[in-house]
Short mmCIF file of C-alpha atoms in Angstrom, two decimals:
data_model
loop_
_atom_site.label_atom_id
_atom_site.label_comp_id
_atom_site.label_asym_id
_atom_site.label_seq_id
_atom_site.Cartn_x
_atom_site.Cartn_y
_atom_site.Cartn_z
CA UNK K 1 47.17 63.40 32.17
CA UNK K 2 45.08 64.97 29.18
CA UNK K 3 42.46 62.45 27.88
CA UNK K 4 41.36 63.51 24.34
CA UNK K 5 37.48 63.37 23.07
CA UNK K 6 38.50 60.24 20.27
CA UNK K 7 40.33 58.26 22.95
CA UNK K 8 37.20 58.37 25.33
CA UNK K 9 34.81 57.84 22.20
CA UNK K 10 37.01 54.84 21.45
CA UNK K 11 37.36 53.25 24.83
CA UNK K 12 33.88 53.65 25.85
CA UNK K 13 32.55 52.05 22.55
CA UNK K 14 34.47 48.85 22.63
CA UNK K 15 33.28 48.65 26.40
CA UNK K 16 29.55 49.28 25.69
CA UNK K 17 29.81 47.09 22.65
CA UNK K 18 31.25 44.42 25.09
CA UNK K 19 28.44 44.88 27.84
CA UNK K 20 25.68 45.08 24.75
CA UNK K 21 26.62 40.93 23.86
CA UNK K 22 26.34 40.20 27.16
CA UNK K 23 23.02 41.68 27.63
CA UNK K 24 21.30 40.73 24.54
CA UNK K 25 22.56 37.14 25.66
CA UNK K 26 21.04 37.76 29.16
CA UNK K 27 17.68 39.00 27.73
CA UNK K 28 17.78 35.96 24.84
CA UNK K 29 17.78 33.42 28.29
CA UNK K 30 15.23 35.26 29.70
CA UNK K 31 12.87 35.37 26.61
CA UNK K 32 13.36 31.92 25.03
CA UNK K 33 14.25 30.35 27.91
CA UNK K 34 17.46 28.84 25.98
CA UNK K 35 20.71 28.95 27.26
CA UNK K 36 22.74 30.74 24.37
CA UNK K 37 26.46 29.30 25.92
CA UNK K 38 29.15 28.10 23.66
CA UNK K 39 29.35 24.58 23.10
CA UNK K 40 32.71 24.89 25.10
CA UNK K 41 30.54 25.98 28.04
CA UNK K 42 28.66 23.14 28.30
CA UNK K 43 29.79 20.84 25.82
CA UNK K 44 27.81 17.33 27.40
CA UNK K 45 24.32 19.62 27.26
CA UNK K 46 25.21 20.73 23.21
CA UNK K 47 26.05 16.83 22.84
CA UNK K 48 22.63 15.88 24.68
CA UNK K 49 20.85 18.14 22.34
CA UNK K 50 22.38 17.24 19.59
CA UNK K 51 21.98 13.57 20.14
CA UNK K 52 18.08 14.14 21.22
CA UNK K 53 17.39 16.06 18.21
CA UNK K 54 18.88 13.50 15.34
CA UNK K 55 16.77 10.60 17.57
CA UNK K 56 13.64 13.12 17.36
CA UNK K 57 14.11 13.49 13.76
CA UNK K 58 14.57 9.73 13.15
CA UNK K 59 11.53 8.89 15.07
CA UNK K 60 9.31 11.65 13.27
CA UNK K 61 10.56 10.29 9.88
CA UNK K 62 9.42 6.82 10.62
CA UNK K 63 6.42 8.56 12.53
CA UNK K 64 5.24 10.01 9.22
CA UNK K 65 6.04 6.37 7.24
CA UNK K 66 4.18 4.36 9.98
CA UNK K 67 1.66 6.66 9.44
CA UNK K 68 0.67 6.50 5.61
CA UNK K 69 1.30 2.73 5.78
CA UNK K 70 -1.45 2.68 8.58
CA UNK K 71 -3.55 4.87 5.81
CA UNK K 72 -2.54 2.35 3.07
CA UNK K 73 -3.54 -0.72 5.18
CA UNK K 74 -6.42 0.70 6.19
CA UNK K 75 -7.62 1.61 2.42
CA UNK K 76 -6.60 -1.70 1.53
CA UNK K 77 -8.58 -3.41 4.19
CA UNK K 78 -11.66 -1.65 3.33
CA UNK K 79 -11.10 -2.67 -0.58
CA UNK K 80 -10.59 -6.34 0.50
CA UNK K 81 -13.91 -6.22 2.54
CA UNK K 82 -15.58 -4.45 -1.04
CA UNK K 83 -14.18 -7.58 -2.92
CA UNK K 84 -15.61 -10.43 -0.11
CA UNK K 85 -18.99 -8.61 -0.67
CA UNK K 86 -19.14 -9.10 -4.38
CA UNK K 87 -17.78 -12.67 -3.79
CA UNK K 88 -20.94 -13.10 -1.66
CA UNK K 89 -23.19 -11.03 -4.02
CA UNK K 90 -21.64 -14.05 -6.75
CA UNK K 91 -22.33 -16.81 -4.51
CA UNK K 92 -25.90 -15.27 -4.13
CA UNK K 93 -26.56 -14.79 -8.04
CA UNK K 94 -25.27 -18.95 -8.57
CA UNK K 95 -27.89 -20.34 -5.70
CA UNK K 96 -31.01 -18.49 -7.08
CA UNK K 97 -30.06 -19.17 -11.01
CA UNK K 98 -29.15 -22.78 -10.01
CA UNK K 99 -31.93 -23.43 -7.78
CA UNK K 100 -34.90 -21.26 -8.27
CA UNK K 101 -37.72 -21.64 -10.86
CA UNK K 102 -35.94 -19.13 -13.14
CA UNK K 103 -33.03 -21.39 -13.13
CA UNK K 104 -33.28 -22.89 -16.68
CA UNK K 105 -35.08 -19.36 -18.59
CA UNK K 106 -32.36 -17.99 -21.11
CA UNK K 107 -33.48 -14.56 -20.95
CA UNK K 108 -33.25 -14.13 -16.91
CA UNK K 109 -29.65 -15.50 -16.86
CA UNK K 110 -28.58 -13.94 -19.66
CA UNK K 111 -29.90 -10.88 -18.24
CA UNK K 112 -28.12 -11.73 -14.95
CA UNK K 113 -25.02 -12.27 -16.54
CA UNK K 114 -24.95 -8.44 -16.48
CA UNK K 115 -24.84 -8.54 -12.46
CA UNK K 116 -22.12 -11.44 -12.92
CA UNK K 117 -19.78 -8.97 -15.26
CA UNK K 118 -20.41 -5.89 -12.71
CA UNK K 119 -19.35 -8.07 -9.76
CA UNK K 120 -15.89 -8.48 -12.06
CA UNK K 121 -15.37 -4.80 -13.09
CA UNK K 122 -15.86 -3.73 -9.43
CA UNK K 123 -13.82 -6.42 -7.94
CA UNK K 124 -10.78 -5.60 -10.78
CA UNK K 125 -11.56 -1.86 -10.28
CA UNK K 126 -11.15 -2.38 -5.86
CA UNK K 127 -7.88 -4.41 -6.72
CA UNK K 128 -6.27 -1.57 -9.01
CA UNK K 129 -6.95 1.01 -6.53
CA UNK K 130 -4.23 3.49 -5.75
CA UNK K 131 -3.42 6.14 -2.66
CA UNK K 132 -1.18 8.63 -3.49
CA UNK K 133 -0.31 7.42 -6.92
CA UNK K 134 0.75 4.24 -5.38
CA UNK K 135 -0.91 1.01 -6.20
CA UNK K 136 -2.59 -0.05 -2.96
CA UNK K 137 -2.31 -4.01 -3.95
CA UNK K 138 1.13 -3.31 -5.88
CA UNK K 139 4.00 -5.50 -4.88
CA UNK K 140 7.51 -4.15 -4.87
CA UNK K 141 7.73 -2.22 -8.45
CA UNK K 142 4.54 -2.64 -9.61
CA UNK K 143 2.23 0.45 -10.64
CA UNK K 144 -0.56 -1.35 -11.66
CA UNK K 145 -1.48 -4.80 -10.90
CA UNK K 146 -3.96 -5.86 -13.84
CA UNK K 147 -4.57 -4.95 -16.83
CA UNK K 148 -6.96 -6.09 -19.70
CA UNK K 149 -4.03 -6.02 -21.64
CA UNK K 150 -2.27 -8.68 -19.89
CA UNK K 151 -4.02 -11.79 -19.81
CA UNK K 152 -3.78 -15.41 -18.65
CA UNK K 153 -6.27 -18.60 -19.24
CA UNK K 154 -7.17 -20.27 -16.02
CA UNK K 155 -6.22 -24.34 -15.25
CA UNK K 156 -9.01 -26.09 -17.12
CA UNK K 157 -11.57 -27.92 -15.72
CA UNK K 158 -13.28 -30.93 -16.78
CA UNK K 159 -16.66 -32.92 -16.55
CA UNK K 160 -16.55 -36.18 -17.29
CA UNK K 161 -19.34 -37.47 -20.05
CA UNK K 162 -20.52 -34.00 -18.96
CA UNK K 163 -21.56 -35.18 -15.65
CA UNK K 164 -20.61 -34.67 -12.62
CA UNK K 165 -18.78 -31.96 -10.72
CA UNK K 166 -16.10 -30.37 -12.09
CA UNK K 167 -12.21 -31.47 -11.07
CA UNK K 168 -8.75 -30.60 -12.95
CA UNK K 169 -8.00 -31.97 -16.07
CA UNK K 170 -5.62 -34.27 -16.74
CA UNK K 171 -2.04 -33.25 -17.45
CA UNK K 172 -1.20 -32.28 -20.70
CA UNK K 173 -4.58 -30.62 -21.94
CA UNK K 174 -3.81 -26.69 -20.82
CA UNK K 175 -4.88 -23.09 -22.26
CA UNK K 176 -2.68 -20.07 -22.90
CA UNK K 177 -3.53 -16.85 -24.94
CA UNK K 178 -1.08 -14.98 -27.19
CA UNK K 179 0.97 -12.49 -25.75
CA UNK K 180 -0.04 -8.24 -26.20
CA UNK K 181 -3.33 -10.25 -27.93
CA UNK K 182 -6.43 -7.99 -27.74
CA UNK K 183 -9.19 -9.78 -26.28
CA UNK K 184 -12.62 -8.69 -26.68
CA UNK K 185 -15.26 -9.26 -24.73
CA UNK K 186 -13.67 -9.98 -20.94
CA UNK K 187 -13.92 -11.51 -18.92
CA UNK K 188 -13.84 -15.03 -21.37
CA UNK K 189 -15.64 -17.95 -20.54
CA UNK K 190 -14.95 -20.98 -22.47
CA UNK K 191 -16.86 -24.48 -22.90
CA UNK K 192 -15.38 -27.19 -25.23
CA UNK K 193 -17.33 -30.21 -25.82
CA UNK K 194 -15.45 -33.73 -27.39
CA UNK K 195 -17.50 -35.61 -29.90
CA UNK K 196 -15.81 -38.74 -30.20
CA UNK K 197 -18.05 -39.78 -32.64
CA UNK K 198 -16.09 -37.24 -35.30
CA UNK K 199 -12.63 -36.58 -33.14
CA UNK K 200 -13.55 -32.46 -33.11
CA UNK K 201 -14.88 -30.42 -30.65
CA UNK K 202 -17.24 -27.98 -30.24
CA UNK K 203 -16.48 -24.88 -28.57
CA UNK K 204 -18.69 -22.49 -26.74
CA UNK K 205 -17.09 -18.49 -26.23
CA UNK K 206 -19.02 -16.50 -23.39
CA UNK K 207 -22.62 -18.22 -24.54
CA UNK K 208 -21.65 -18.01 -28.43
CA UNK K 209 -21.19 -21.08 -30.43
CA UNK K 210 -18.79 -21.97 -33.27
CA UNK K 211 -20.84 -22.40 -36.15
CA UNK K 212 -19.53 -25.81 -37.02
CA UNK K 213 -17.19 -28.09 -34.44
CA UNK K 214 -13.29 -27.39 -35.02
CA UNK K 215 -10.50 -30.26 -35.09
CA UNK K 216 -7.04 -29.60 -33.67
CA UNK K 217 -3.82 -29.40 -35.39
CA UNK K 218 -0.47 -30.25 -34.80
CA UNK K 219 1.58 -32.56 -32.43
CA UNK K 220 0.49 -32.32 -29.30
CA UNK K 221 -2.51 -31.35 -31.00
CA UNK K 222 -3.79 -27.86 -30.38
CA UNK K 223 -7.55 -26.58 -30.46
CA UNK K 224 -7.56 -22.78 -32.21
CA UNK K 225 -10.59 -21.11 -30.08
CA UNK K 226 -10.01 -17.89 -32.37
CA UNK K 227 -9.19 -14.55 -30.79
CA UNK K 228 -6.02 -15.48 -29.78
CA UNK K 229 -7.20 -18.15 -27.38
CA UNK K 230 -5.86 -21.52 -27.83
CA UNK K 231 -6.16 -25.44 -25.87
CA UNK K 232 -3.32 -27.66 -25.75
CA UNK K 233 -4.52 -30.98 -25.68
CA UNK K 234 -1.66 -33.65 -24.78
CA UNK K 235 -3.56 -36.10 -23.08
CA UNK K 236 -6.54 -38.02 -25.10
CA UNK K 237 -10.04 -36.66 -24.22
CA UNK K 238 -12.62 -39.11 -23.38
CA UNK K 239 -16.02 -39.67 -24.72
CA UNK K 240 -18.46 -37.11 -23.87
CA UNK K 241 -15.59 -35.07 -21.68
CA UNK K 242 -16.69 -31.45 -21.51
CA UNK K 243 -13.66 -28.85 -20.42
CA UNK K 244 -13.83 -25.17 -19.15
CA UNK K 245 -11.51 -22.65 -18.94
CA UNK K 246 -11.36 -18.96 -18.19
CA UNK K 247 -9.18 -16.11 -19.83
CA UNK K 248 -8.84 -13.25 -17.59
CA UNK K 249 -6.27 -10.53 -16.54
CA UNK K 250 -2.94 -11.80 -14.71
CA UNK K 251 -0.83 -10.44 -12.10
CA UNK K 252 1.73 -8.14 -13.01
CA UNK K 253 3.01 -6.47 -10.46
CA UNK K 254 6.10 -7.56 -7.76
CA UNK K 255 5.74 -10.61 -5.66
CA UNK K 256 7.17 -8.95 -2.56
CA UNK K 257 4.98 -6.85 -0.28
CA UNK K 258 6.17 -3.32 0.62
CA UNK K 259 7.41 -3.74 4.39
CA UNK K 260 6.97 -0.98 6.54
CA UNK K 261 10.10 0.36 8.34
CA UNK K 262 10.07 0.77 12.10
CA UNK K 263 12.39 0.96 14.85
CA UNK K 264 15.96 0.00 15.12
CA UNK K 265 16.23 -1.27 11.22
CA UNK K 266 12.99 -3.99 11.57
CA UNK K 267 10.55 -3.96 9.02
CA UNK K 268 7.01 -5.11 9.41
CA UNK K 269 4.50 -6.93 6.77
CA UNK K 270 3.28 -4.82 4.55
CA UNK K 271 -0.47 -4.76 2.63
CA UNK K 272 -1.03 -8.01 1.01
CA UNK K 273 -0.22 -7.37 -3.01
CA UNK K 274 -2.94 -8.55 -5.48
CA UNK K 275 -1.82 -12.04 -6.52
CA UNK K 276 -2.20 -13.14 -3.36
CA UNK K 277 -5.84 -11.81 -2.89
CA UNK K 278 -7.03 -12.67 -6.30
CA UNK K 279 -5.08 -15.76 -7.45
CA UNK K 280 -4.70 -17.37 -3.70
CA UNK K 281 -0.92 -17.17 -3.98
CA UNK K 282 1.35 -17.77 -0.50
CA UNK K 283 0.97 -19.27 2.44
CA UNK K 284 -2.80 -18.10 3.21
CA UNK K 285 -4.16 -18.63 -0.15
CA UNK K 286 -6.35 -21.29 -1.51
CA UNK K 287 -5.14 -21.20 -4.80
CA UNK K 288 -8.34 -20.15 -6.25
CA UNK K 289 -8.49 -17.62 -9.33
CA UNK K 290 -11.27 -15.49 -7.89
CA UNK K 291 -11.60 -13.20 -11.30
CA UNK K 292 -11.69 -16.37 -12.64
CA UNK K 293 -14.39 -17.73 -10.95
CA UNK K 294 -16.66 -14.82 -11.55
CA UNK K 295 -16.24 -15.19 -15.08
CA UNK K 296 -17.10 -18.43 -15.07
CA UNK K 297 -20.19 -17.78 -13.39
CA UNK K 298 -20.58 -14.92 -16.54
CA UNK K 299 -19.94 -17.56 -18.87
CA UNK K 300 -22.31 -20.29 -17.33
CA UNK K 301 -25.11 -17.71 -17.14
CA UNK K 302 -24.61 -16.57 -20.68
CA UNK K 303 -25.45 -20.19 -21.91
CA UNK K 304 -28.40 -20.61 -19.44
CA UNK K 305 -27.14 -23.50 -18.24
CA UNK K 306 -28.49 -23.97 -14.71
CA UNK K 307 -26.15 -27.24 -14.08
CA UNK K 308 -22.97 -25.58 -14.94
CA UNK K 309 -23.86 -22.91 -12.51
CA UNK K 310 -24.48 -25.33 -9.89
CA UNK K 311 -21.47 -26.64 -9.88
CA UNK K 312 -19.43 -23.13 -9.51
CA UNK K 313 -20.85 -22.70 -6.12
CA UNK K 314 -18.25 -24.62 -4.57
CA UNK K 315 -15.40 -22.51 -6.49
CA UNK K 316 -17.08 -19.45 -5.77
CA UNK K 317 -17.09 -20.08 -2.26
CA UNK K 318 -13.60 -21.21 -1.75
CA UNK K 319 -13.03 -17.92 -4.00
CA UNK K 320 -14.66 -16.10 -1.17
CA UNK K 321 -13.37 -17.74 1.97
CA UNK K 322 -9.75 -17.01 0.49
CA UNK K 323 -10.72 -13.32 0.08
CA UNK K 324 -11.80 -13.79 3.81
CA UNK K 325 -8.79 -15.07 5.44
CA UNK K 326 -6.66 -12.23 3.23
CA UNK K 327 -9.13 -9.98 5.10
CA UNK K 328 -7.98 -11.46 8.55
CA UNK K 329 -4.23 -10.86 7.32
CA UNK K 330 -4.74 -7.07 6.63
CA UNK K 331 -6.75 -6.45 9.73
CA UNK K 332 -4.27 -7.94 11.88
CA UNK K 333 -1.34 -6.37 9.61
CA UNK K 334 -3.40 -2.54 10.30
CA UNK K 335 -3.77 -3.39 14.41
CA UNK K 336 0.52 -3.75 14.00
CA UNK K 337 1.01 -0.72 12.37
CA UNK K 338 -1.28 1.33 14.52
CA UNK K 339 0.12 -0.17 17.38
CA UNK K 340 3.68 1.14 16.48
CA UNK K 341 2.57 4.12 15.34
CA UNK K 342 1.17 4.89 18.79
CA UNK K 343 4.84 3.60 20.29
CA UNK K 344 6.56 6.15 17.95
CA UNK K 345 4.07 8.97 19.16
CA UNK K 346 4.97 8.04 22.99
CA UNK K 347 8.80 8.04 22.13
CA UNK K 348 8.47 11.60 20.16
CA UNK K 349 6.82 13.00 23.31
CA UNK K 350 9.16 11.56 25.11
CA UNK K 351 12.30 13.05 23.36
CA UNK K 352 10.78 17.04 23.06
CA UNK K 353 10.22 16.76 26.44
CA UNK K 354 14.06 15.61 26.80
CA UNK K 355 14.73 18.33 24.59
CA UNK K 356 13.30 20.96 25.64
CA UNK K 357 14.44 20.32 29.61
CA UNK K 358 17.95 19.54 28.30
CA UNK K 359 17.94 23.53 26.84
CA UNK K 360 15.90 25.13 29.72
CA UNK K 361 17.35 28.08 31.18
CA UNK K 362 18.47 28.18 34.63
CA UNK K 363 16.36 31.44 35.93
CA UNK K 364 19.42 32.31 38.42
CA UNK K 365 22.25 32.06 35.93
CA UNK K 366 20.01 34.49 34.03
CA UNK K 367 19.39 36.57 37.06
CA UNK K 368 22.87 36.34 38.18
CA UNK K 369 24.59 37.11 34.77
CA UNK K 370 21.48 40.04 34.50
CA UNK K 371 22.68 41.23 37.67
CA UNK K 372 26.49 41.05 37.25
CA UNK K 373 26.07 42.74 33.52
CA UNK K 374 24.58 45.62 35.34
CA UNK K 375 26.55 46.21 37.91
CA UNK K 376 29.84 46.13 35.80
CA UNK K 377 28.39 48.67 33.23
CA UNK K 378 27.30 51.22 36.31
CA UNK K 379 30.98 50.77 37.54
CA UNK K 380 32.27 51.36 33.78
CA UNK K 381 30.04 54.57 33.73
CA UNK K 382 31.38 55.90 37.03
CA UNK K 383 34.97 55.30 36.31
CA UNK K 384 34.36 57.23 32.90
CA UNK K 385 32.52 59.80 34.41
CA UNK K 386 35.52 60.15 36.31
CA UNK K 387 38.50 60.41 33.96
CA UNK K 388 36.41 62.99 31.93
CA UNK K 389 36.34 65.03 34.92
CA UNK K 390 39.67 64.79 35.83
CA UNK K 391 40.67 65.02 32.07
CA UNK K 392 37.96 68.42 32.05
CA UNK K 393 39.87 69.69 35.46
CA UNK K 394 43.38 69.39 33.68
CA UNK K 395 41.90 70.87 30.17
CA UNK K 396 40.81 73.75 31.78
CA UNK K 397 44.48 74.30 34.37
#
């Protein structure tokens, strides 16, 4: 039998080419130490790996969530501490211009006034902070949570025959400000006086006085403060009464906090949104208007009255004690994400290692496929070596 140079060239190639697949898959087990089978091979060890890879990716997505809410928290914690020091830096200013011998001298507390307005700007400036572009007090939806745009007036307060500590006033007699009305001058701090001698008031803006006492207009009658700033006064005043109110950025950002995802669907509290630090909304707040209250403390300064400071040391500290216990909620809300965070970094240790041993190569299937490989290619060289002799032998008869 005559076997031709093509037919050889052709039947040795295909074998080689068969023996090369199985070597390169050989030397890939040995290298990598991954088995390189079919799925149909060892279809429960592809569905292992396939099931511990989608849980590995799950757990490093909400590794990398838990994480930057632990950085957010943690921001926001230290911002909430900044605000209960200027709270206490407020409370400080009020006891030595109520109590001590400059209490009373127009040009100190007008001068300290300056401190008082700081104190706001750093405490609106802590609350509007941002990481990553994302408002660190910001609710659901919000992008920024005041602006000086956006105002409110506070609940007023009155003293009674301008005596006396201050207390709500009685229903009916409310401020507002326009809508999208420039304000100048924040924060406001107002002081309206009755004279029931003449049925008008007179009204006192951040330490400036009205030239001449204003009378309301209207039914319920309303008392025009001028820049947009009005009182509403549907209850009678008495004699004497003297009424404050504030006008001051408001909230305007989502009332919802942004839960953190973690395991199996649950969702944990998120950072505490801005209302709730500054205007003592939910279950932990006092319902105290701590921008508010600073101005207040502005506006009392600016008229270098000593009483009227005196008497915002009470707000001022229920200002900061809320501020405190919203402290207590975001360091307890950081020691929950951290501890999950630290759960999700066992469980991702835990699945690469599951991984990884799932795909380890068995050292004698590679030694034993190495070994078989070999010894099937020497017999495929012999048996060739063979046939071209024999096929050389009857060539040359």
């Amino acid at each position: 039998m005559r076997v031709t140079h093509n037919l050889m060239f052709k039947t040795g190639s295909s074998a080689m080419q068969a023996q090369q697949q199985d070597i390169l898959k050989v030397q890939e087990s040995s290298l990598t130490g991954n088995r390189t089978n079919r799925p149909s091979d060892d279809p429960t060890g592809i569905y292992r790996h396939m099931l511990f890879s989608a849980d590995l990716t799950g757990v490093q997505s909400l590794k990398k969530t838990t994480e930057f809410a632990s950085q957010r928290l943690t921001l926001a914690d230290s911002h909430v501490n900044q605000v209960h020091e200027r709270m206490l830096e407020s409370k400080d200013l009020a006891l030595k211009m109520a109590n001590s011998h400059v209490g009373g001298n127009p040009e100190i507390m007008k001068a300290t006034a300056e401190d008082a307005e700081a104190i706001y700007l750093d405490i609106l400036k802590s609350v509007n902070s941002e990481i990553d572009e994302i408002p660190i007090f910001g609710g659901s939806r919000t992008r920024l949570p005041y602006d000086s745009k956006n105002l409110n007036a506070t609940a007023v307060q009155v003293r009674s025959n301008g005596k006396g500590p201050m207390a709500p006033a009685p229903a009916g007699i409310t401020a507002s400000v326009a809508d999208n009305h420039s304000v100048t001058d924040l924060p406001v701090s107002v002081k309206v006086t009755y004279l029931a001698s003449s049925g008008q008031f007179d009204v006192d803006v951040n330490g400036i006085k009205n030239p001449q006492p204003t009378a309301p207009t209207g039914t319920p009658p309303v008392l025009n403060i001028g820049n947009g700033i009005s009182m509403t006064l549907g209850s009678n005043p008495a004699p004497g009464d003297v009424y404050y109110f504030e006008v001051v950025p408001k909230y305007q950002g989502g009332a919802a906090d942004r839960p953190v995802k973690v395991l199996n669907g649950q969702t944990l509290p998120g950072n505490i949104n801005a209302q709730e630090l500054l205007e003592g909304t939910g279950s932990v707040g006092r319902n105290v208007n701590v921008l508010g209250a600073v101005a207040a403390l502005r506006g009392a300064l600016l008229r270098a009255d000593p009483d009227e400071v005196s008497f915002l040391l009470d707000r001022l500290q229920e200002g900061r004690a809320q501020v405190s216990d919203l402290q207590a909620v975001t360091g307890v809300r950081v020691t929950q994400v951290d501890a999950v965070g630290k759960t999700l970094e066992i469980d991702e240790l835990a699945l690469e290692e599951a991984k990884a041993t799932n795909i380890e190569a068995d050292i004698l299937g590679v030694m034993s496929s190495l070994e078989q490989t070999t010894q099937a290619m020497q017999v495929m060289t012999i048996t060739e070596r063979q046939v071209l002799n024999t096929s050389l032998i009857d060539f040359i008869r």
